[in-house]
Amino acid sequence: MPDANATLKLGNEEKSFPVLSGSVGPDVIDIRKLYAETGAFTYDPGFTSTGSCQSAITYIDGEEGVLLHRGYPIDQLAEQSTFPEVAYLLVNGELPSKDELDQFTYTISRHTMLHEQLANFYRGFRRDAHPMAIMCGVVGALSAFYHDSTDITDPKQRMIASHRLIAKMPTIAAMAYKYTVGQPFMYPDNSLSYTGNFLRMTFGVPAEPYEVNPVIERAMRRIFILHADHEQNASTSTVRLAGSSGANPFACIAAGIACLWGPAHGGANEAALNMLREIGRPERIPEYIARAKDKDDPFRLMGFGHRVYKNFDPRAKVMKATAAEVLKELGKSDPVLDTAQELEQLALQDEYFIEKKLYPNVDFYSGVILNAIGFPTDMFTALFALARTVGWVAQWNEMISDPEQKIGRPRQLYVGEPQRDYVPVEQR
Ligand code: SDX
């Protein structure tokens, strides 16, 4: 039952629409009947004030800088949980018991290998292909290899596809890296943790044993957890929209990867590190802050600002602390971190950033850690896609099981030519 009504006056007509309340967060005005009752559409480019669905997976309070996954605060999960446990939580809704976690971990480990033919698929790319181009292609191709888990009406097949995607993304991402550096692919080693397995497939070589560094494993695990899900962001909305047509899960996740690649979204981690490197020295920061404020300059501070967070992105706080910790424990220093900290300091004191509520987001510090671990910059978004696959899979399953969901088909404000007759070319 709706909790209240909102009344809209359009011309001489007044119409009421139900107001629905969630468990926490803003109410929504249910306008599903708006067009039928008023003949008008809403207009909301970028969906700044539009709720696309009901969801119980992730809650964000942008004003307070709060991020909850199934009610659990992100900083607690980043500190105390593991990525498979967070994956289980996002997909199933509750933290697993020990037995449930062991079973889930075992199930995931049975799907870490790729069909051997897919290795040939990689060989079709140029060696200098961007890893995200490879990820889009390979993940989209999975439906050509795993037909037995593409029937989205079968809950069992949906779960197998979900497990396959969660399990295979580290293998796919590591193979994308190996291919671009000309090293042989490494098969998974299921005796390692999810994160350790990924690190070995990425940085290990067949010629010698690979020891997983616990400092790096812990940092990588935190990075995966921090990137796992984030409500109805652009790439998750892409996955949901693709899924709403009944497309198979592999195609939907490939669509999400394509959307995430954009520099305004997941591509920002690569762009942020490139920007910090371009700035180079702290004394050049004011020049870049001035450019970011200049309306005539398309330059934006990458890793800054967010559609929802108008306060600190809680993930950025954990990422910043982890960056300092990893550099210290690896005995490394990185002038980029100094530049990032100085840039954050200066920006947060600047009237423009204060007035527009622009804070560092998840992408501002992640590149410092990934660079320290040894990833090339063009792998950063592939790592984001690896981690976000868990959120995309959870959101995709929730969408399919939601009785209210139907094919997504927005309308528009038409500003083109009214009807006119065709004019033969001789008369134009
Ligand atoms: C992610 O949605 C999610 O949840 C995404 C994500 C996730 O986990 O899925 O959190 C991951 O994508 C994080 C964001 C990564 N992107 C970047 O760091 C790129 C730089 N940031 C901006 O492009 C921007 O802040 C966005 C895209 C993140 C948000 O854009 P919005 O919400 O559409 O905000 P906006 O563009 O309307 O900006 C509001 C104002 C504008 O000025 P005015 O037109 O009002 O004068 O703030 C300015 C913008 O020009 N602004 C910036 C800025 N970000 C916004 N000015 C300088 N530098 C910036 N970074």
GROMACS .gro file of C-alpha atoms and ligand atoms in nm:
model
  488
    1MET     CA    1   0.000   0.000   0.000
    2PRO     CA    2   0.134   0.352  -0.083
    3ASP     CA    3   0.216   0.562   0.222
    4ALA     CA    4   0.085   0.891   0.076
    5ASN     CA    5   0.002   1.062  -0.250
    6ALA     CA    6   0.165   1.336  -0.458
    7THR     CA    7  -0.064   1.568  -0.649
    8LEU     CA    8   0.034   1.709  -0.986
    9LYS     CA    9  -0.150   2.001  -1.141
   10LEU     CA   10  -0.129   1.995  -1.523
   11GLY     CA   11  -0.340   2.260  -1.698
   12ASN     CA   12  -0.677   2.253  -1.523
   13GLU     CA   13  -0.637   1.890  -1.417
   14GLU     CA   14  -0.508   1.764  -1.083
   15LYS     CA   15  -0.380   1.408  -1.066
   16SER     CA   16  -0.259   1.212  -0.765
   17PHE     CA   17   0.018   0.957  -0.771
   18PRO     CA   18   0.115   0.715  -0.492
   19VAL     CA   19   0.428   0.791  -0.284
   20LEU     CA   20   0.617   0.475  -0.190
   21SER     CA   21   0.868   0.447   0.096
   22GLY     CA   22   1.164   0.212   0.108
   23SER     CA   23   1.331   0.073   0.420
   24VAL     CA   24   1.569   0.374   0.426
   25GLY     CA   25   1.636   0.661   0.189
   26PRO     CA   26   1.421   0.894  -0.023
   27ASP     CA   27   1.058   0.814  -0.101
   28VAL     CA   28   0.959   0.765  -0.465
   29ILE     CA   29   0.659   0.899  -0.655
   30ASP     CA   30   0.509   0.612  -0.851
   31ILE     CA   31   0.444   0.770  -1.193
   32ARG     CA   32   0.382   0.452  -1.388
   33LYS     CA   33   0.034   0.578  -1.477
   34LEU     CA   34   0.144   0.938  -1.549
   35TYR     CA   35   0.136   0.912  -1.930
   36ALA     CA   36  -0.192   0.718  -1.934
   37GLU     CA   37  -0.355   0.974  -1.703
   38THR     CA   38  -0.198   1.301  -1.827
   39GLY     CA   39  -0.061   1.234  -2.177
   40ALA     CA   40   0.272   1.379  -2.057
   41PHE     CA   41   0.610   1.211  -1.994
   42THR     CA   42   0.860   1.300  -1.724
   43TYR     CA   43   1.187   1.447  -1.850
   44ASP     CA   44   1.507   1.353  -1.667
   45PRO     CA   45   1.824   1.331  -1.887
   46GLY     CA   46   2.084   1.125  -1.700
   47PHE     CA   47   1.813   1.002  -1.462
   48THR     CA   48   1.924   1.240  -1.185
   49SER     CA   49   1.586   1.209  -1.007
   50THR     CA   50   1.459   0.877  -1.141
   51GLY     CA   51   1.435   0.543  -0.962
   52SER     CA   52   1.449   0.262  -1.220
   53CYS     CA   53   1.368  -0.030  -0.990
   54GLN     CA   54   1.325  -0.157  -0.639
   55SER     CA   55   1.644  -0.311  -0.503
   56ALA     CA   56   1.760  -0.461  -0.173
   57ILE     CA   57   2.127  -0.502  -0.266
   58THR     CA   58   2.308  -0.170  -0.209
   59TYR     CA   59   2.211   0.152  -0.036
   60ILE     CA   60   2.400   0.480  -0.079
   61ASP     CA   61   2.344   0.797   0.124
   62GLY     CA   62   2.530   1.056  -0.088
   63GLU     CA   63   2.495   1.337   0.166
   64GLU     CA   64   2.634   1.130   0.454
   65GLY     CA   65   2.887   0.931   0.249
   66VAL     CA   66   2.730   0.598   0.346
   67LEU     CA   67   2.752   0.277   0.137
   68LEU     CA   68   2.581  -0.042   0.258
   69HIS     CA   69   2.580  -0.383   0.091
   70ARG     CA   70   2.274  -0.576   0.214
   71GLY     CA   71   2.292  -0.342   0.517
   72TYR     CA   72   2.659  -0.395   0.598
   73PRO     CA   73   2.886  -0.081   0.583
   74ILE     CA   74   3.151  -0.094   0.312
   75ASP     CA   75   3.439  -0.013   0.548
   76GLN     CA   76   3.352  -0.311   0.770
   77LEU     CA   77   3.331  -0.545   0.469
   78ALA     CA   78   3.658  -0.409   0.323
   79GLU     CA   79   3.834  -0.463   0.656
   80GLN     CA   80   3.682  -0.793   0.774
   81SER     CA   81   3.534  -0.982   0.477
   82THR     CA   82   3.670  -1.164   0.170
   83PHE     CA   83   3.564  -1.113  -0.190
   84PRO     CA   84   3.390  -1.452  -0.224
   85GLU     CA   85   3.199  -1.378   0.098
   86VAL     CA   86   3.092  -1.035  -0.034
   87ALA     CA   87   2.994  -1.201  -0.363
   88TYR     CA   88   2.778  -1.451  -0.171
   89LEU     CA   89   2.625  -1.167   0.033
   90LEU     CA   90   2.539  -0.957  -0.273
   91VAL     CA   91   2.390  -1.248  -0.468
   92ASN     CA   92   2.209  -1.426  -0.182
   93GLY     CA   93   2.126  -1.140   0.056
   94GLU     CA   94   2.283  -1.276   0.376
   95LEU     CA   95   2.635  -1.341   0.504
   96PRO     CA   96   2.703  -1.715   0.459
   97SER     CA   97   2.756  -1.965   0.739
   98LYS     CA   98   3.097  -2.136   0.735
   99ASP     CA   99   2.953  -2.435   0.547
  100GLU     CA  100   2.770  -2.211   0.298
  101LEU     CA  101   3.089  -2.013   0.233
  102ASP     CA  102   3.297  -2.330   0.191
  103GLN     CA  103   3.041  -2.469  -0.055
  104PHE     CA  104   3.024  -2.140  -0.248
  105THR     CA  105   3.404  -2.111  -0.261
  106TYR     CA  106   3.426  -2.470  -0.383
  107THR     CA  107   3.159  -2.410  -0.650
  108ILE     CA  108   3.335  -2.097  -0.775
  109SER     CA  109   3.668  -2.281  -0.785
  110ARG     CA  110   3.514  -2.545  -1.019
  111HIS     CA  111   3.448  -2.275  -1.279
  112THR     CA  112   3.777  -2.081  -1.285
  113MET     CA  113   3.904  -2.239  -1.608
  114LEU     CA  114   3.799  -2.118  -1.954
  115HIS     CA  115   3.703  -2.342  -2.246
  116GLU     CA  116   4.040  -2.410  -2.414
  117GLN     CA  117   3.912  -2.278  -2.750
  118LEU     CA  118   3.877  -1.932  -2.594
  119ALA     CA  119   4.256  -1.905  -2.578
  120ASN     CA  120   4.246  -1.895  -2.960
  121PHE     CA  121   3.993  -1.611  -2.937
  122TYR     CA  122   4.255  -1.397  -2.761
  123ARG     CA  123   4.500  -1.461  -3.045
  124GLY     CA  124   4.270  -1.275  -3.284
  125PHE     CA  125   4.349  -0.945  -3.108
  126ARG     CA  126   4.651  -0.725  -3.175
  127ARG     CA  127   4.903  -0.746  -2.891
  128ASP     CA  128   4.851  -0.376  -2.824
  129ALA     CA  129   4.473  -0.412  -2.785
  130HIS     CA  130   4.334  -0.235  -2.479
  131PRO     CA  131   4.251  -0.500  -2.214
  132MET     CA  132   3.896  -0.362  -2.194
  133ALA     CA  133   3.849  -0.426  -2.568
  134ILE     CA  134   3.957  -0.784  -2.506
  135MET     CA  135   3.726  -0.816  -2.203
  136CYS     CA  136   3.425  -0.688  -2.401
  137GLY     CA  137   3.496  -0.940  -2.677
  138VAL     CA  138   3.579  -1.244  -2.468
  139VAL     CA  139   3.292  -1.204  -2.218
  140GLY     CA  140   3.045  -1.147  -2.502
  141ALA     CA  141   3.177  -1.466  -2.665
  142LEU     CA  142   3.116  -1.677  -2.352
  143SER     CA  143   2.756  -1.738  -2.464
  144ALA     CA  144   2.904  -1.922  -2.764
  145PHE     CA  145   3.073  -2.167  -2.528
  146TYR     CA  146   2.832  -2.206  -2.237
  147HIS     CA  147   2.495  -2.264  -2.408
  148ASP     CA  148   2.380  -2.477  -2.111
  149SER     CA  149   2.349  -2.166  -1.889
  150THR     CA  150   2.183  -1.913  -2.117
  151ASP     CA  151   1.814  -1.988  -2.053
  152ILE     CA  152   1.726  -1.698  -1.823
  153THR     CA  153   1.386  -1.849  -1.736
  154ASP     CA  154   1.560  -2.138  -1.558
  155PRO     CA  155   1.680  -2.037  -1.206
  156LYS     CA  156   1.932  -2.322  -1.209
  157GLN     CA  157   2.089  -2.201  -1.534
  158ARG     CA  158   2.089  -1.842  -1.404
  159MET     CA  159   2.286  -1.954  -1.098
  160ILE     CA  160   2.534  -2.159  -1.306
  161ALA     CA  161   2.589  -1.859  -1.537
  162SER     CA  162   2.633  -1.637  -1.229
  163HIS     CA  163   2.893  -1.873  -1.081
  164ARG     CA  164   3.071  -1.902  -1.417
  165LEU     CA  165   3.094  -1.524  -1.457
  166ILE     CA  166   3.218  -1.463  -1.101
  167ALA     CA  167   3.471  -1.746  -1.132
  168LYS     CA  168   3.600  -1.674  -1.482
  169MET     CA  169   3.647  -1.297  -1.472
  170PRO     CA  170   3.986  -1.319  -1.292
  171THR     CA  171   4.104  -1.575  -1.550
  172ILE     CA  172   3.976  -1.361  -1.840
  173ALA     CA  173   4.134  -1.042  -1.702
  174ALA     CA  174   4.467  -1.209  -1.625
  175MET     CA  175   4.474  -1.362  -1.975
  176ALA     CA  176   4.403  -1.018  -2.126
  177TYR     CA  177   4.707  -0.885  -1.941
  178LYS     CA  178   4.929  -1.182  -2.035
  179TYR     CA  179   4.829  -1.152  -2.399
  180THR     CA  180   4.921  -0.783  -2.418
  181VAL     CA  181   5.262  -0.840  -2.259
  182GLY     CA  182   5.338  -1.146  -2.472
  183GLN     CA  183   5.367  -1.390  -2.183
  184PRO     CA  184   5.207  -1.738  -2.175
  185PHE     CA  185   4.865  -1.774  -2.012
  186MET     CA  186   4.869  -1.918  -1.659
  187TYR     CA  187   4.604  -2.172  -1.563
  188PRO     CA  188   4.413  -2.111  -1.236
  189ASP     CA  189   4.548  -2.270  -0.916
  190ASN     CA  190   4.243  -2.347  -0.704
  191SER     CA  191   4.450  -2.404  -0.392
  192LEU     CA  192   4.486  -2.024  -0.372
  193SER     CA  193   4.232  -1.764  -0.259
  194TYR     CA  194   4.018  -1.592  -0.523
  195THR     CA  195   4.250  -1.289  -0.510
  196GLY     CA  196   4.571  -1.490  -0.478
  197ASN     CA  197   4.470  -1.699  -0.779
  198PHE     CA  198   4.420  -1.382  -0.981
  199LEU     CA  199   4.758  -1.239  -0.876
  200ARG     CA  200   4.935  -1.561  -0.970
  201MET     CA  201   4.759  -1.583  -1.310
  202THR     CA  202   4.861  -1.222  -1.372
  203PHE     CA  203   5.216  -1.200  -1.241
  204GLY     CA  204   5.324  -1.565  -1.227
  205VAL     CA  205   5.512  -1.738  -1.512
  206PRO     CA  206   5.533  -2.112  -1.592
  207ALA     CA  207   5.912  -2.097  -1.553
  208GLU     CA  208   5.910  -2.051  -1.178
  209PRO     CA  209   5.693  -2.079  -0.867
  210TYR     CA  210   5.491  -1.770  -0.766
  211GLU     CA  211   5.459  -1.668  -0.402
  212VAL     CA  212   5.147  -1.460  -0.327
  213ASN     CA  213   5.256  -1.154  -0.124
  214PRO     CA  214   5.006  -1.125   0.166
  215VAL     CA  215   5.030  -0.744   0.166
  216ILE     CA  216   4.939  -0.726  -0.200
  217GLU     CA  217   4.673  -0.999  -0.160
  218ARG     CA  218   4.507  -0.801   0.122
  219ALA     CA  219   4.519  -0.474  -0.076
  220MET     CA  220   4.380  -0.644  -0.389
  221ARG     CA  221   4.103  -0.810  -0.186
  222ARG     CA  222   4.004  -0.471  -0.046
  223ILE     CA  223   4.007  -0.315  -0.393
  224PHE     CA  224   3.781  -0.591  -0.526
  225ILE     CA  225   3.539  -0.549  -0.233
  226LEU     CA  226   3.533  -0.170  -0.274
  227HIS     CA  227   3.438  -0.208  -0.642
  228ALA     CA  228   3.185  -0.491  -0.607
  229ASP     CA  229   2.858  -0.303  -0.640
  230HIS     CA  230   2.721   0.049  -0.633
  231GLU     CA  231   2.342   0.066  -0.672
  232GLN     CA  232   2.208   0.172  -1.014
  233ASN     CA  233   2.525   0.325  -1.166
  234ALA     CA  234   2.559   0.355  -1.544
  235SER     CA  235   2.706   0.009  -1.609
  236THR     CA  236   2.467  -0.167  -1.371
  237SER     CA  237   2.176   0.012  -1.538
  238THR     CA  238   2.317  -0.106  -1.872
  239VAL     CA  239   2.323  -0.467  -1.749
  240ARG     CA  240   1.966  -0.434  -1.621
  241LEU     CA  241   1.844  -0.276  -1.944
  242ALA     CA  242   2.013  -0.545  -2.156
  243GLY     CA  243   1.873  -0.813  -1.925
  244SER     CA  244   1.522  -0.666  -1.946
  245SER     CA  245   1.503  -0.779  -2.311
  246GLY     CA  246   1.583  -1.138  -2.207
  247ALA     CA  247   1.940  -1.126  -2.342
  248ASN     CA  248   2.165  -1.401  -2.209
  249PRO     CA  249   2.372  -1.320  -1.897
  250PHE     CA  250   2.708  -1.321  -2.079
  251ALA     CA  251   2.582  -1.064  -2.331
  252CYS     CA  252   2.443  -0.848  -2.047
  253ILE     CA  253   2.772  -0.848  -1.857
  254ALA     CA  254   2.963  -0.768  -2.179
  255ALA     CA  255   2.731  -0.466  -2.219
  256GLY     CA  256   2.813  -0.360  -1.864
  257ILE     CA  257   3.187  -0.388  -1.937
  258ALA     CA  258   3.147  -0.168  -2.245
  259CYS     CA  259   2.967   0.100  -2.044
  260LEU     CA  260   3.211   0.084  -1.752
  261TRP     CA  261   3.499   0.160  -1.993
  262GLY     CA  262   3.395   0.524  -2.030
  263PRO     CA  263   3.625   0.781  -1.857
  264ALA     CA  264   3.326   0.935  -1.678
  265HIS     CA  265   3.266   0.596  -1.513
  266GLY     CA  266   3.502   0.303  -1.459
  267GLY     CA  267   3.759   0.441  -1.705
  268ALA     CA  268   3.822   0.723  -1.454
  269ASN     CA  269   4.077   0.518  -1.258
  270GLU     CA  270   4.302   0.495  -1.564
  271ALA     CA  271   4.234   0.861  -1.650
  272ALA     CA  272   4.300   0.974  -1.291
  273LEU     CA  273   4.647   0.816  -1.276
  274ASN     CA  274   4.733   0.952  -1.621
  275MET     CA  275   4.619   1.296  -1.501
  276LEU     CA  276   4.826   1.273  -1.181
  277ARG     CA  277   5.129   1.171  -1.388
  278GLU     CA  278   5.067   1.461  -1.630
  279ILE     CA  279   5.049   1.706  -1.339
  280GLY     CA  280   5.378   1.553  -1.222
  281ARG     CA  281   5.478   1.800  -0.951
  282PRO     CA  282   5.264   1.958  -0.673
  283GLU     CA  283   5.357   2.307  -0.796
  284ARG     CA  284   5.162   2.238  -1.117
  285ILE     CA  285   4.839   2.156  -0.930
  286PRO     CA  286   4.694   2.512  -0.929
  287GLU     CA  287   4.711   2.518  -1.311
  288TYR     CA  288   4.500   2.199  -1.331
  289ILE     CA  289   4.254   2.315  -1.068
  290ALA     CA  290   4.208   2.635  -1.268
  291ARG     CA  291   4.147   2.430  -1.583
  292ALA     CA  292   3.894   2.209  -1.400
  293LYS     CA  293   3.703   2.525  -1.300
  294ASP     CA  294   3.720   2.682  -1.647
  295LYS     CA  295   3.382   2.642  -1.817
  296ASP     CA  296   3.550   2.670  -2.157
  297ASP     CA  297   3.795   2.393  -2.079
  298PRO     CA  298   3.655   2.037  -2.110
  299PHE     CA  299   3.917   1.918  -1.861
  300ARG     CA  300   3.777   1.770  -1.541
  301LEU     CA  301   3.965   1.648  -1.236
  302MET     CA  302   3.950   1.272  -1.293
  303GLY     CA  303   3.867   1.077  -0.980
  304PHE     CA  304   3.674   1.376  -0.844
  305GLY     CA  305   3.300   1.430  -0.819
  306HIS     CA  306   3.011   1.188  -0.816
  307ARG     CA  307   2.645   1.181  -0.917
  308VAL     CA  308   2.539   1.056  -0.576
  309TYR     CA  309   2.815   1.136  -0.325
  310LYS     CA  310   2.804   1.501  -0.225
  311ASN     CA  311   3.038   1.413   0.058
  312PHE     CA  312   3.342   1.187   0.077
  313ASP     CA  313   3.303   0.860  -0.119
  314PRO     CA  314   3.351   0.612   0.169
  315ARG     CA  315   3.543   0.387  -0.068
  316ALA     CA  316   3.792   0.667  -0.140
  317LYS     CA  317   3.871   0.691   0.232
  318VAL     CA  318   3.956   0.320   0.253
  319MET     CA  319   4.146   0.339  -0.077
  320LYS     CA  320   4.352   0.638   0.043
  321ALA     CA  321   4.452   0.458   0.363
  322THR     CA  322   4.533   0.141   0.170
  323ALA     CA  323   4.751   0.332  -0.078
  324ALA     CA  324   4.970   0.469   0.201
  325GLU     CA  325   4.980   0.127   0.373
  326VAL     CA  326   5.075  -0.067   0.058
  327LEU     CA  327   5.350   0.178  -0.043
  328LYS     CA  328   5.492   0.167   0.312
  329GLU     CA  329   5.475  -0.212   0.342
  330LEU     CA  330   5.629  -0.257  -0.003
  331GLY     CA  331   5.897  -0.008   0.090
  332LYS     CA  332   5.801   0.202  -0.211
  333SER     CA  333   5.739   0.572  -0.244
  334ASP     CA  334   5.542   0.718  -0.532
  335PRO     CA  335   5.546   1.090  -0.611
  336VAL     CA  336   5.202   1.035  -0.764
  337LEU     CA  337   5.060   0.969  -0.416
  338ASP     CA  338   5.213   1.292  -0.289
  339THR     CA  339   5.062   1.479  -0.584
  340ALA     CA  340   4.723   1.311  -0.524
  341GLN     CA  341   4.721   1.406  -0.155
  342GLU     CA  342   4.828   1.764  -0.232
  343LEU     CA  343   4.566   1.792  -0.508
  344GLU     CA  344   4.294   1.662  -0.276
  345GLN     CA  345   4.400   1.912  -0.008
  346LEU     CA  346   4.397   2.212  -0.243
  347ALA     CA  347   4.076   2.112  -0.424
  348LEU     CA  348   3.883   2.059  -0.101
  349GLN     CA  349   3.976   2.412   0.010
  350ASP     CA  350   3.869   2.565  -0.321
  351GLU     CA  351   3.534   2.748  -0.332
  352TYR     CA  352   3.437   2.584  -0.667
  353PHE     CA  353   3.478   2.230  -0.533
  354ILE     CA  354   3.314   2.318  -0.202
  355GLU     CA  355   3.013   2.480  -0.370
  356LYS     CA  356   2.970   2.192  -0.619
  357LYS     CA  357   3.037   1.934  -0.344
  358LEU     CA  358   3.312   1.763  -0.541
  359TYR     CA  359   3.512   1.510  -0.341
  360PRO     CA  360   3.757   1.234  -0.437
  361ASN     CA  361   3.571   0.924  -0.553
  362VAL     CA  362   3.666   0.556  -0.564
  363ASP     CA  363   3.887   0.614  -0.870
  364PHE     CA  364   4.111   0.885  -0.727
  365TYR     CA  365   4.349   0.672  -0.521
  366SER     CA  366   4.296   0.323  -0.664
  367GLY     CA  367   4.546   0.383  -0.945
  368VAL     CA  368   4.823   0.459  -0.694
  369ILE     CA  369   4.780   0.115  -0.536
  370LEU     CA  370   4.740  -0.072  -0.864
  371ASN     CA  371   5.048   0.100  -1.005
  372ALA     CA  372   5.247   0.008  -0.690
  373ILE     CA  373   5.137  -0.356  -0.727
  374GLY     CA  374   5.265  -0.356  -1.086
  375PHE     CA  375   4.954  -0.329  -1.305
  376PRO     CA  376   4.987  -0.120  -1.621
  377THR     CA  377   4.740   0.172  -1.627
  378ASP     CA  378   4.531   0.021  -1.906
  379MET     CA  379   4.452  -0.278  -1.679
  380PHE     CA  380   4.289  -0.061  -1.410
  381THR     CA  381   3.939  -0.059  -1.558
  382ALA     CA  382   3.962  -0.431  -1.636
  383LEU     CA  383   4.016  -0.486  -1.262
  384PHE     CA  384   3.714  -0.267  -1.189
  385ALA     CA  385   3.510  -0.482  -1.434
  386LEU     CA  386   3.638  -0.802  -1.269
  387ALA     CA  387   3.513  -0.686  -0.929
  388ARG     CA  388   3.191  -0.522  -1.050
  389THR     CA  389   3.084  -0.844  -1.223
  390VAL     CA  390   2.970  -0.963  -0.880
  391GLY     CA  391   2.741  -0.662  -0.843
  392TRP     CA  392   2.619  -0.684  -1.202
  393VAL     CA  393   2.534  -1.053  -1.154
  394ALA     CA  394   2.349  -0.981  -0.827
  395GLN     CA  395   2.153  -0.693  -0.982
  396TRP     CA  396   2.078  -0.896  -1.297
  397ASN     CA  397   1.937  -1.184  -1.089
  398GLU     CA  398   1.733  -0.942  -0.878
  399MET     CA  399   1.593  -0.777  -1.193
  400ILE     CA  400   1.487  -1.109  -1.349
  401SER     CA  401   1.317  -1.224  -1.028
  402ASP     CA  402   1.135  -0.889  -0.986
  403PRO     CA  403   0.768  -0.931  -1.089
  404GLU     CA  404   0.747  -0.556  -1.157
  405GLN     CA  405   1.027  -0.558  -1.415
  406LYS     CA  406   0.948  -0.543  -1.788
  407ILE     CA  407   1.154  -0.447  -2.092
  408GLY     CA  408   1.310  -0.105  -2.035
  409ARG     CA  409   1.186   0.141  -2.298
  410PRO     CA  410   1.216   0.512  -2.207
  411ARG     CA  411   1.032   0.780  -2.409
  412GLN     CA  412   1.158   1.126  -2.516
  413LEU     CA  413   1.086   1.494  -2.569
  414TYR     CA  414   1.074   1.512  -2.951
  415VAL     CA  415   1.231   1.833  -3.085
  416GLY     CA  416   1.268   1.729  -3.449
  417GLU     CA  417   1.066   1.824  -3.761
  418PRO     CA  418   0.688   1.779  -3.755
  419GLN     CA  419   0.556   1.556  -4.037
  420ARG     CA  420   0.649   1.677  -4.390
  421ASP     CA  421   0.624   1.521  -4.741
  422TYR     CA  422   0.910   1.364  -4.932
  423VAL     CA  423   1.063   1.590  -5.200
  424PRO     CA  424   1.218   1.416  -5.506
  425VAL     CA  425   1.589   1.499  -5.547
  426GLU     CA  426   1.527   1.695  -5.871
  427GLN     CA  427   1.308   1.939  -5.676
  428ARG     CA  428   1.544   2.000  -5.381
  429SDX     C1  429   3.239   0.601  -1.096
  429SDX     O1  430   2.751   0.614  -1.044
  429SDX     C2  431   2.835   0.548  -0.976
  429SDX     O2  432   2.805   0.499  -0.870
  429SDX     C3  433   2.972   0.535  -1.041
  429SDX     C4  434   3.079   0.468  -0.957
  429SDX     C5  435   3.048   0.321  -0.932
  429SDX     O3  436   3.102   0.266  -0.836
  429SDX     O4  437   2.978   0.260  -1.019
  429SDX     O5  438   3.092   0.534  -0.832
  429SDX     C6  439   3.213   0.471  -1.028
  429SDX     O6  440   3.208   0.613  -1.211
  429SDX     C7  441   3.295   0.716  -1.016
  429SDX     C8  442   3.304   0.848  -1.100
  429SDX     C9  443   3.429   0.840  -1.186
  429SDX     N1  444   3.436   0.953  -1.278
  429SDX    C10  445   3.522   1.052  -1.265
  429SDX     O7  446   3.598   1.064  -1.169
  429SDX    C11  447   3.524   1.151  -1.383
  429SDX    C12  448   3.526   1.295  -1.330
  429SDX     N2  449   3.400   1.319  -1.264
  429SDX    C13  450   3.295   1.384  -1.345
  429SDX     O8  451   3.296   1.355  -1.480
  429SDX    C14  452   3.160   1.385  -1.275
  429SDX     O9  453   3.183   1.423  -1.145
  429SDX    C15  454   3.076   1.259  -1.275
  429SDX    C16  455   3.056   1.204  -1.411
  429SDX    C17  456   3.137   1.155  -1.188
  429SDX    C18  457   2.939   1.296  -1.215
  429SDX    O10  458   2.882   1.383  -1.305
  429SDX     P1  459   2.734   1.442  -1.278
  429SDX    O11  460   2.667   1.384  -1.161
  429SDX    O12  461   2.660   1.437  -1.408
  429SDX    O13  462   2.768   1.586  -1.235
  429SDX     P2  463   2.779   1.705  -1.333
  429SDX    O14  464   2.861   1.666  -1.452
  429SDX    O15  465   2.643   1.758  -1.357
  429SDX    O16  466   2.866   1.805  -1.246
  429SDX    C19  467   2.803   1.899  -1.161
  429SDX    C20  468   2.893   2.024  -1.172
  429SDX    C21  469   2.919   2.065  -1.318
  429SDX    O17  470   2.938   2.205  -1.317
  429SDX     P3  471   2.813   2.298  -1.363
  429SDX    O18  472   2.771   2.251  -1.503
  429SDX    O19  473   2.705   2.277  -1.260
  429SDX    O20  474   2.871   2.439  -1.364
  429SDX    O21  475   3.022   1.992  -1.117
  429SDX    C22  476   3.122   2.003  -1.220
  429SDX    C23  477   3.050   2.000  -1.355
  429SDX    O22  478   3.122   2.075  -1.450
  429SDX     N3  479   3.208   1.885  -1.206
  429SDX    C24  480   3.341   1.890  -1.214
  429SDX    C25  481   3.383   1.759  -1.191
  429SDX     N4  482   3.277   1.680  -1.171
  429SDX    C26  483   3.169   1.759  -1.182
  429SDX     N5  484   3.427   1.992  -1.238
  429SDX    C27  485   3.559   1.959  -1.239
  429SDX     N6  486   3.608   1.835  -1.218
  429SDX    C28  487   3.524   1.732  -1.193
  429SDX     N7  488   3.571   1.610  -1.172
   0.00000   0.00000   0.00000
